[in-house]
Coordinates of C-alpha atoms in Angstrom, one line a residue:
M1 CA -44.4 -46.7 18.1
A2 CA -41.1 -48.0 19.5
N3 CA -39.8 -48.5 16.0
R4 CA -40.6 -44.9 15.1
D5 CA -38.8 -43.6 18.3
F6 CA -35.8 -45.8 17.3
Q7 CA -35.7 -44.3 13.8
A8 CA -36.0 -40.8 15.1
R9 CA -33.1 -41.3 17.5
H10 CA -31.1 -42.9 14.8
L11 CA -31.7 -40.0 12.4
E12 CA -30.8 -37.5 15.2
T13 CA -27.5 -39.3 15.8
L14 CA -26.8 -39.4 12.1
D15 CA -27.4 -35.6 11.9
R16 CA -25.0 -35.0 14.7
D17 CA -22.4 -37.2 13.1
L18 CA -22.8 -35.4 9.8
G19 CA -22.6 -32.1 11.6
R20 CA -19.3 -33.1 13.2
F21 CA -17.9 -34.2 9.8
S22 CA -19.1 -30.9 8.3
N23 CA -17.4 -28.9 11.1
L24 CA -14.3 -31.0 10.7
E25 CA -14.2 -30.2 7.0
L26 CA -14.6 -26.5 7.6
A27 CA -11.9 -26.5 10.2
T28 CA -9.5 -28.5 8.0
G29 CA -10.1 -26.0 5.2
Y30 CA -9.5 -23.1 7.5
V31 CA -6.2 -24.6 8.8
T32 CA -4.9 -25.7 5.4
R33 CA -5.8 -22.5 3.5
P34 CA -2.7 -20.6 4.6
M35 CA -0.6 -23.6 3.7
V36 CA -1.9 -23.5 0.1
G37 CA -0.7 -19.9 -0.1
F38 CA 2.7 -20.7 1.2
G39 CA 2.9 -23.7 -1.1
I40 CA 2.1 -21.6 -4.2
A41 CA 4.6 -19.0 -3.1
L42 CA 7.3 -21.6 -2.7
V43 CA 6.6 -23.0 -6.2
F44 CA 7.0 -19.5 -7.6
V45 CA 10.3 -19.0 -5.8
V46 CA 11.6 -22.3 -7.1
L47 CA 10.4 -21.5 -10.7
A48 CA 12.2 -18.1 -10.6
A49 CA 15.4 -19.9 -9.6
L50 CA 15.0 -22.5 -12.3
A51 CA 14.3 -19.8 -14.9
A52 CA 17.5 -18.0 -13.9
A53 CA 19.5 -21.3 -14.2
L54 CA 18.1 -22.0 -17.7
L55 CA 18.6 -18.4 -19.0
L56 CA 22.1 -18.0 -17.7
G57 CA 23.3 -21.5 -18.7
Q58 CA 27.0 -22.0 -18.2
T59 CA 27.9 -18.4 -17.3
P60 CA 30.2 -17.8 -14.3
N61 CA 28.6 -17.6 -10.8
V62 CA 25.4 -19.1 -12.2
M63 CA 24.5 -20.6 -8.8
V64 CA 24.9 -17.3 -7.0
V65 CA 22.5 -15.7 -9.5
V66 CA 20.1 -18.6 -9.1
V67 CA 20.0 -18.1 -5.3
A68 CA 19.7 -14.3 -5.8
A69 CA 16.7 -14.9 -8.2
A70 CA 15.0 -16.9 -5.5
L71 CA 15.5 -14.1 -3.0
G72 CA 14.3 -11.6 -5.5
A73 CA 11.1 -13.6 -6.1
Y74 CA 10.6 -13.8 -2.3
M75 CA 11.0 -10.0 -2.0
A76 CA 8.5 -9.5 -4.9
L77 CA 6.0 -11.7 -3.1
N78 CA 6.4 -9.6 0.0
I79 CA 6.0 -6.3 -1.9
G80 CA 2.7 -7.6 -3.2
A81 CA 1.5 -8.7 0.2
N82 CA 2.4 -5.4 1.9
D83 CA 3.0 -2.4 -0.3
V84 CA 0.1 -2.7 -2.8
A85 CA -2.4 -2.5 0.1
N86 CA -1.8 1.2 0.3
N87 CA -3.2 1.7 -3.2
M88 CA -6.3 -0.6 -2.9
G89 CA -7.0 -0.5 0.8
P90 CA -9.0 2.8 0.8
A91 CA -11.2 1.8 -2.2
V92 CA -12.0 -1.6 -0.5
G93 CA -12.6 0.1 2.9
A94 CA -15.0 2.6 1.3
K95 CA -16.8 -0.4 -0.4
A96 CA -16.2 1.1 -3.8
L97 CA -14.4 -2.2 -4.7
T98 CA -14.8 -5.7 -3.5
M99 CA -11.7 -7.5 -2.3
G100 CA -11.6 -9.7 -5.4
G101 CA -12.1 -6.7 -7.8
A102 CA -9.3 -4.8 -6.0
I103 CA -6.9 -7.7 -6.3
V104 CA -7.6 -8.2 -10.0
I105 CA -7.3 -4.5 -10.9
A106 CA -4.1 -4.1 -8.7
A107 CA -2.5 -7.2 -10.2
I108 CA -3.1 -6.0 -13.8
C109 CA -2.1 -2.4 -13.2
E110 CA 1.0 -3.3 -11.1
T111 CA 2.2 -5.8 -13.8
L112 CA 1.6 -3.3 -16.6
G113 CA 3.4 -0.5 -14.7
A114 CA 6.4 -2.7 -14.0
L115 CA 6.7 -4.2 -17.5
L116 CA 5.7 -1.2 -19.7
A117 CA 7.1 1.7 -17.7
G118 CA 9.5 0.2 -15.2
S119 CA 12.8 1.9 -14.7
D120 CA 15.4 0.7 -17.2
V121 CA 18.5 1.6 -15.2
V122 CA 19.2 1.3 -11.5
D123 CA 22.3 2.2 -9.5
T124 CA 24.1 -0.9 -8.3
I125 CA 24.6 0.7 -4.9
S126 CA 20.9 1.5 -4.4
K127 CA 20.6 5.3 -4.5
G128 CA 24.1 6.1 -3.3
I129 CA 23.7 4.5 0.2
I130 CA 27.1 2.9 -0.1
G131 CA 30.2 4.5 -1.8
P132 CA 31.1 2.6 -5.0
G133 CA 34.7 2.0 -4.1
T134 CA 34.1 0.7 -0.5
L135 CA 32.9 -2.8 -1.1
G136 CA 36.1 -4.0 -2.7
T137 CA 35.8 -7.1 -4.9
P138 CA 32.8 -8.0 -7.0
E139 CA 32.3 -11.1 -4.7
Q140 CA 32.0 -8.9 -1.7
F141 CA 29.5 -6.7 -3.5
I142 CA 27.4 -9.7 -4.6
W143 CA 27.3 -11.1 -1.0
A144 CA 26.3 -7.7 0.3
M145 CA 23.5 -7.3 -2.2
M146 CA 22.2 -10.8 -1.4
A147 CA 22.2 -10.0 2.3
A148 CA 20.3 -6.8 1.6
L149 CA 17.7 -8.8 -0.4
L150 CA 17.2 -11.4 2.2
S151 CA 17.1 -9.1 5.2
S152 CA 14.6 -6.7 3.5
A153 CA 12.3 -9.5 2.4
L154 CA 12.4 -11.1 5.9
W155 CA 11.5 -7.8 7.5
V156 CA 8.6 -7.0 5.1
N157 CA 7.3 -10.5 5.6
C158 CA 7.4 -9.9 9.4
A159 CA 5.7 -6.5 9.1
T160 CA 2.9 -8.1 7.0
W161 CA 2.4 -10.8 9.6
I162 CA 1.9 -8.2 12.4
G163 CA -0.3 -6.1 10.1
A164 CA 2.0 -3.0 9.6
P165 CA 2.3 -1.4 6.1
V166 CA 6.0 -0.5 5.7
S167 CA 8.2 1.1 3.0
T168 CA 9.8 -1.6 1.0
T169 CA 12.3 0.9 -0.4
H170 CA 13.3 1.8 3.1
A171 CA 13.7 -1.9 3.9
V172 CA 16.0 -2.4 0.9
V173 CA 18.0 0.8 1.8
G174 CA 18.5 -0.5 5.4
G175 CA 19.6 -3.9 4.1
V176 CA 22.2 -2.3 1.8
M177 CA 23.4 -0.1 4.6
G178 CA 23.8 -2.9 7.0
A179 CA 25.6 -5.1 4.5
G180 CA 27.9 -2.3 3.6
I181 CA 28.8 -1.6 7.2
A182 CA 29.4 -5.3 7.9
T183 CA 31.6 -5.5 4.8
A184 CA 33.6 -2.3 4.8
G185 CA 32.8 -0.5 8.1
F186 CA 30.8 2.6 9.0
G187 CA 32.8 4.8 6.6
A188 CA 31.2 3.0 3.7
V189 CA 27.8 4.6 4.3
A190 CA 26.8 7.9 2.7
W191 CA 25.4 9.3 6.0
P192 CA 23.9 12.5 4.5
T193 CA 21.7 10.3 2.3
M194 CA 20.7 8.2 5.3
G195 CA 19.9 11.4 7.2
A196 CA 17.6 12.5 4.4
I197 CA 15.9 9.0 4.4
A198 CA 15.4 9.3 8.2
A199 CA 13.8 12.7 7.7
S200 CA 11.3 11.2 5.3
W201 CA 9.9 9.0 8.2
V202 CA 8.5 12.3 9.5
I203 CA 8.0 14.3 6.3
S204 CA 6.1 11.6 4.3
P205 CA 3.2 10.9 6.7
L206 CA 2.9 14.5 7.8
L207 CA 2.6 15.8 4.2
G208 CA 0.2 13.0 3.2
G209 CA -1.9 13.6 6.3
V210 CA -2.1 17.4 6.0
V211 CA -3.0 17.3 2.3
A212 CA -5.7 14.6 2.9
A213 CA -7.1 16.5 5.8
G214 CA -7.2 19.7 3.8
L215 CA -9.0 17.9 0.9
L216 CA -11.6 16.4 3.3
W217 CA -12.1 19.8 4.9
F218 CA -12.8 21.3 1.5
I219 CA -15.3 18.5 0.6
K220 CA -17.1 18.9 4.0
A221 CA -17.3 22.7 3.8
R222 CA -18.3 23.0 0.1
I223 CA -20.5 19.9 -0.3
I224 CA -21.4 17.9 2.9
Y225 CA -22.3 20.8 5.1
Q226 CA -24.2 22.7 2.4
P227 CA -28.1 22.9 2.6
D228 CA -28.4 21.5 -0.9
K229 CA -25.8 18.8 -1.0
I230 CA -26.7 17.5 -4.5
A231 CA -26.5 21.0 -6.1
A232 CA -23.1 21.6 -4.4
A233 CA -21.9 18.2 -5.6
R234 CA -22.9 19.0 -9.2
L235 CA -20.7 22.1 -9.0
W236 CA -17.7 20.7 -7.2
V237 CA -17.4 17.0 -8.0
P238 CA -16.5 17.6 -11.6
V239 CA -13.8 20.1 -10.4
L240 CA -12.4 17.6 -8.0
V241 CA -12.4 14.8 -10.6
G242 CA -10.6 17.2 -13.0
V243 CA -8.0 18.0 -10.4
M244 CA -7.5 14.3 -9.8
A245 CA -7.1 13.6 -13.5
G246 CA -4.7 16.5 -14.0
T247 CA -2.7 15.4 -11.0
F248 CA -2.4 11.8 -12.1
A249 CA -1.5 12.9 -15.6
L250 CA 1.3 14.9 -14.2
Y251 CA 2.3 12.0 -11.9
L252 CA 2.4 9.5 -14.7
V253 CA 4.2 11.7 -17.1
M254 CA 6.9 12.7 -14.6
K255 CA 7.2 9.5 -12.6
G256 CA 5.3 6.5 -14.0
L257 CA 6.2 6.9 -17.7
K258 CA 9.7 8.3 -17.3
A259 CA 11.2 5.1 -18.8
V260 CA 9.0 5.4 -21.9
V261 CA 9.1 9.1 -22.6
T262 CA 11.0 12.0 -21.1
V263 CA 9.4 15.4 -21.1
S264 CA 10.3 18.7 -19.6
P265 CA 8.4 20.0 -16.5
L266 CA 6.8 22.7 -18.7
V267 CA 5.4 20.1 -21.1
A268 CA 4.3 17.9 -18.3
G269 CA 2.5 20.8 -16.7
V270 CA 0.7 21.7 -20.0
V271 CA -0.4 18.1 -20.4
A272 CA -1.7 18.0 -16.9
I273 CA -3.7 21.2 -17.2
G274 CA -5.1 20.0 -20.6
V275 CA -6.1 16.6 -19.2
G276 CA -7.6 18.2 -16.0
V277 CA -9.7 20.8 -17.9
G278 CA -10.9 18.2 -20.4
V279 CA -12.0 15.8 -17.7
W280 CA -13.7 18.6 -15.8
L281 CA -15.8 19.5 -18.8
L282 CA -16.5 15.9 -19.5
M283 CA -17.7 15.2 -16.0
I284 CA -20.2 18.0 -15.7
P285 CA -22.9 16.2 -17.7
V286 CA -21.9 12.9 -16.3
I287 CA -22.3 14.0 -12.7
R288 CA -25.5 15.8 -13.5
R289 CA -26.9 12.6 -15.0
Q290 CA -25.7 10.5 -12.0
S291 CA -27.2 12.9 -9.5
K292 CA -30.7 12.9 -10.9
G293 CA -33.2 11.5 -8.4
L294 CA -30.7 11.3 -5.5
E295 CA -31.9 12.3 -2.1
N296 CA -30.3 15.3 -0.3
R297 CA -28.2 13.3 2.2
N298 CA -24.6 12.2 2.6
K299 CA -25.3 8.6 1.5
S300 CA -26.2 9.9 -2.0
L301 CA -22.8 11.6 -2.4
K302 CA -21.0 8.2 -2.1
V303 CA -22.4 7.3 -5.5
L304 CA -20.7 10.2 -7.2
F305 CA -17.2 9.5 -5.8
A306 CA -17.2 5.7 -6.4
I307 CA -15.9 5.6 -10.0
P308 CA -13.2 8.4 -9.5
L309 CA -12.0 6.4 -6.5
I310 CA -11.7 3.2 -8.5
V311 CA -9.8 4.9 -11.3
S312 CA -7.5 6.6 -8.9
A313 CA -6.7 3.3 -7.2
A314 CA -5.9 1.7 -10.5
L315 CA -3.6 4.6 -11.6
L316 CA -1.8 4.5 -8.2
S317 CA -1.1 0.8 -8.7
F318 CA 0.3 1.4 -12.2
A319 CA 2.6 4.2 -11.0
H320 CA 3.7 2.0 -8.1
G321 CA 4.5 -0.8 -10.4
A322 CA 6.5 1.6 -12.6
N323 CA 8.6 3.0 -9.8
D324 CA 8.9 0.9 -6.6
V325 CA 9.2 -2.5 -8.2
A326 CA 12.4 -1.5 -10.0
N327 CA 13.8 -0.2 -6.7
A328 CA 12.9 -3.4 -4.9
I329 CA 14.5 -5.7 -7.5
G330 CA 17.5 -3.4 -8.0
P331 CA 19.8 -5.6 -5.8
L332 CA 19.0 -8.6 -8.0
A333 CA 19.8 -6.7 -11.2
A334 CA 23.0 -5.5 -9.6
I335 CA 24.0 -9.1 -8.7
V336 CA 23.3 -10.3 -12.2
A337 CA 25.4 -7.5 -13.7
A338 CA 28.3 -8.0 -11.2
S339 CA 28.3 -11.8 -11.9
Q340 CA 28.7 -11.0 -15.6
G341 CA 31.7 -8.7 -15.1
A342 CA 30.1 -5.2 -14.6
G343 CA 32.0 -2.8 -12.4
V344 CA 30.8 -2.3 -8.8
G345 CA 30.0 1.4 -9.3
D346 CA 28.5 1.0 -12.8
A347 CA 24.8 1.6 -13.6
V348 CA 23.2 -1.5 -15.0
A349 CA 20.2 -2.3 -17.1
I350 CA 17.5 -4.5 -15.5
P351 CA 17.1 -7.6 -17.7
F352 CA 13.5 -8.4 -18.7
W353 CA 13.4 -11.7 -16.9
V354 CA 14.4 -9.9 -13.6
M355 CA 11.6 -7.3 -14.2
L356 CA 9.2 -10.2 -14.9
I357 CA 10.1 -11.8 -11.6
G358 CA 9.2 -8.6 -9.9
A359 CA 6.0 -8.0 -11.7
V360 CA 4.6 -11.6 -11.5
G361 CA 5.8 -11.9 -7.9
I362 CA 3.9 -8.8 -6.8
S363 CA 0.7 -10.2 -8.4
F364 CA 1.1 -13.5 -6.6
G365 CA 1.9 -11.9 -3.3
L366 CA -1.1 -9.6 -3.6
F367 CA -3.4 -12.5 -4.5
L368 CA -2.1 -14.9 -1.8
F369 CA -1.3 -12.6 1.2
G370 CA -2.5 -9.1 0.3
P371 CA -6.1 -9.1 1.8
K372 CA -4.8 -8.8 5.4
L373 CA -3.0 -5.4 4.8
I374 CA -5.8 -4.2 2.4
R375 CA -8.3 -4.6 5.3
M376 CA -5.9 -2.9 7.7
V377 CA -5.4 0.2 5.6
G378 CA -9.0 0.3 4.3
S379 CA -11.0 -0.3 7.4
Q380 CA -9.1 -1.1 10.6
I381 CA -7.2 2.2 11.1
T382 CA -10.3 4.4 10.6
K383 CA -13.6 4.1 8.9
L384 CA -13.5 5.2 5.2
N385 CA -16.2 6.1 2.8
P386 CA -15.7 7.1 -0.9
M387 CA -15.2 10.8 -0.1
R388 CA -12.5 10.1 2.5
A389 CA -10.9 7.4 0.4
Y390 CA -10.8 9.8 -2.6
C391 CA -9.0 12.3 -0.3
V392 CA -6.4 9.6 0.5
A393 CA -5.8 8.7 -3.1
L394 CA -5.5 12.3 -4.4
S395 CA -3.3 13.2 -1.4
A396 CA -0.9 10.4 -2.3
A397 CA -0.4 11.6 -5.9
L398 CA -0.3 15.3 -4.9
T399 CA 2.2 14.8 -2.1
V400 CA 4.6 12.7 -4.2
I401 CA 4.6 15.3 -7.0
L402 CA 5.1 18.1 -4.4
A403 CA 7.9 16.3 -2.7
S404 CA 9.6 15.6 -6.0
W405 CA 9.6 19.3 -6.9
L406 CA 11.0 20.2 -3.5
G407 CA 13.6 17.5 -3.6
L408 CA 12.3 15.8 -0.5
P409 CA 12.9 12.1 0.0
V410 CA 9.5 10.6 0.7
S411 CA 7.9 7.1 0.9
S412 CA 4.8 6.4 -1.0
T413 CA 3.8 3.9 1.7
H414 CA 4.2 6.5 4.5
I415 CA 2.3 9.1 2.4
A416 CA -0.7 6.9 1.8
V417 CA -1.0 5.5 5.3
G418 CA -0.3 9.0 6.7
A419 CA -3.2 10.3 4.6
V420 CA -5.5 7.7 6.2
F421 CA -4.3 8.9 9.6
G422 CA -4.8 12.5 8.5
V423 CA -8.4 11.8 7.5
G424 CA -9.1 10.0 10.7
F425 CA -7.6 12.6 13.0
F426 CA -9.3 15.4 11.1
R427 CA -12.7 13.7 11.6
E428 CA -11.9 13.5 15.3
W429 CA -11.1 17.2 15.5
D430 CA -14.1 18.1 13.5
S431 CA -16.4 16.0 15.7
E432 CA -15.0 17.6 18.8
R433 CA -15.4 21.0 17.3
R434 CA -19.0 20.4 16.5
L435 CA -19.7 18.9 19.9
R436 CA -18.1 21.9 21.6
N437 CA -20.2 24.3 19.5
M438 CA -23.3 22.3 20.4
R439 CA -22.5 22.5 24.1
I440 CA -22.1 26.3 23.8
A441 CA -25.5 26.5 22.1
L442 CA -27.1 24.1 24.6
P443 CA -25.4 24.5 28.0
S444 CA -27.8 22.2 29.7
R445 CA -26.6 19.2 27.5
P446 CA -25.0 16.6 29.8
Q447 CA -21.2 16.2 29.5
L448 CA -19.7 13.0 27.9
S449 CA -18.2 10.4 30.2
P450 CA -14.5 9.4 29.8
E451 CA -15.7 6.1 28.4
E452 CA -17.9 7.8 25.8
R453 CA -15.0 10.1 24.8
R454 CA -12.8 7.0 24.3
R455 CA -15.4 5.4 22.0
R456 CA -15.5 8.6 20.0
K457 CA -11.9 8.3 19.0
L458 CA -12.0 7.7 15.3
V459 CA -8.5 6.4 14.8
R460 CA -7.5 3.2 16.5
R461 CA -4.5 4.1 18.7
S462 CA -3.2 0.5 18.9
H463 CA -2.8 0.3 15.1
F464 CA -1.4 3.8 15.0
M465 CA 1.4 2.9 17.5
T466 CA 2.1 -0.4 15.8
I467 CA 2.6 1.2 12.4
V468 CA 4.7 4.1 13.6
A469 CA 6.9 1.7 15.5
A470 CA 7.3 -0.5 12.4
W471 CA 8.3 2.6 10.3
I472 CA 10.9 3.7 12.9
V473 CA 12.6 0.3 13.1
T474 CA 12.5 -0.6 9.4
V475 CA 15.9 0.7 8.5
P476 CA 17.7 -0.4 11.7
M477 CA 16.1 -3.8 11.7
T478 CA 17.0 -4.6 8.1
A479 CA 20.4 -3.2 8.6
G480 CA 21.0 -5.5 11.6
L481 CA 19.6 -8.5 9.7
A482 CA 21.8 -7.8 6.7
A483 CA 24.9 -7.4 8.9
A484 CA 24.1 -10.8 10.6
V485 CA 23.7 -12.4 7.2
V486 CA 27.1 -11.1 6.0
A487 CA 28.7 -12.3 9.2
G488 CA 27.1 -15.7 8.7
I489 CA 28.4 -15.9 5.1
R490 CA 31.9 -15.0 6.3
A491 CA 31.8 -17.7 9.0
V492 CA 30.7 -20.4 6.5
A493 CA 33.2 -19.3 3.9
G494 CA 35.9 -19.7 6.5

């Protein structure tokens, strides 16, 4: 008997010890997981620098370009960690895609967009922020662009850490502006262009939010609030998918594929209408077949919007890779050109290896650090389902096209996140409206307490304030960082 008690106590002690080792192993894995990501990112940055050194060989200023390549790789990692979340976040939040599936699709589409349809030419002064003749010698220009790269990458990294999706284009613009001011004074800046960029802080999210709210209102009025939801979905879902297909066809022809083929607006419009009508007709039997046997409730509608949502997220990623990647690595391309004797005000071709750094860096950044912002955009601002996420994706494409036609400077990041806010605030308004109508119909119904009203807020105010504050300070912050970097370079240079 005593022997059995001793064995039982021994086994219990052994189980506790094994449990401690298991917990220690889990804790160690949790602590070291971020370090693995940082280690892989560091290896990529070093490889980008080594590739630049091998490709350029004994050309003048090779070490400057090597450092710039490392900074460009660092910037590309941050774009993948921050900017791509706007495309995949809604699909993940709506549970149409898993996190792993979203990362794989986004990595493939972003890379293809950058390599196949990325911009061939970029202004060395980054969209006319700095006057071509104000930066003086090529050396001053190179240092200014390096300061812009470093400052914008640092700020996007910081924004990702605090959970704020920001415009990487605005970050680069702020860095170029600050470096230009530190190098040549305030007169070097094209202030009308900066004023237009500042206006986009307001224009972009408002346009995205209004369009997304309007689309959600249409879906609610024509499908969700109808007595026979399935019959309404059979009528309207093919129309909505056709509109989405036509919109993305126009978006890709005018924006995403502009480096491959140039077409007139009339031809682009004809292509978009043709694609939209064709997809509408194709989707009628598909939706009819998918809707067979579905119950007449909102949950059934999610099935019909899942595939269009996934396709729209993939197309947004392709278009993002084709456009914003080139803008982000523009300073690196400008440094390479200036180091090889190009004029400060000249337009330069982006070398393939520079584009490759941007494309591969975005994929690595998305894989290593992207899930945090994907969760933020997809589920932590407001709750999304496939219908709401579809409104966000379609709003992003529609708003960019509309803004391009009107000549308005907008940010794709601000549009997408603004669309998420628009969907959430519309749901709040619609919920209050329905509650108010119910109180009118049932006057005896008890009033909601302040605490209950607070819980009914469908947009998290803390996230809203954090993101808006990050948007406002992006350009000033990167400008200040770039100016400090230029001052540091001058101090070291003597």
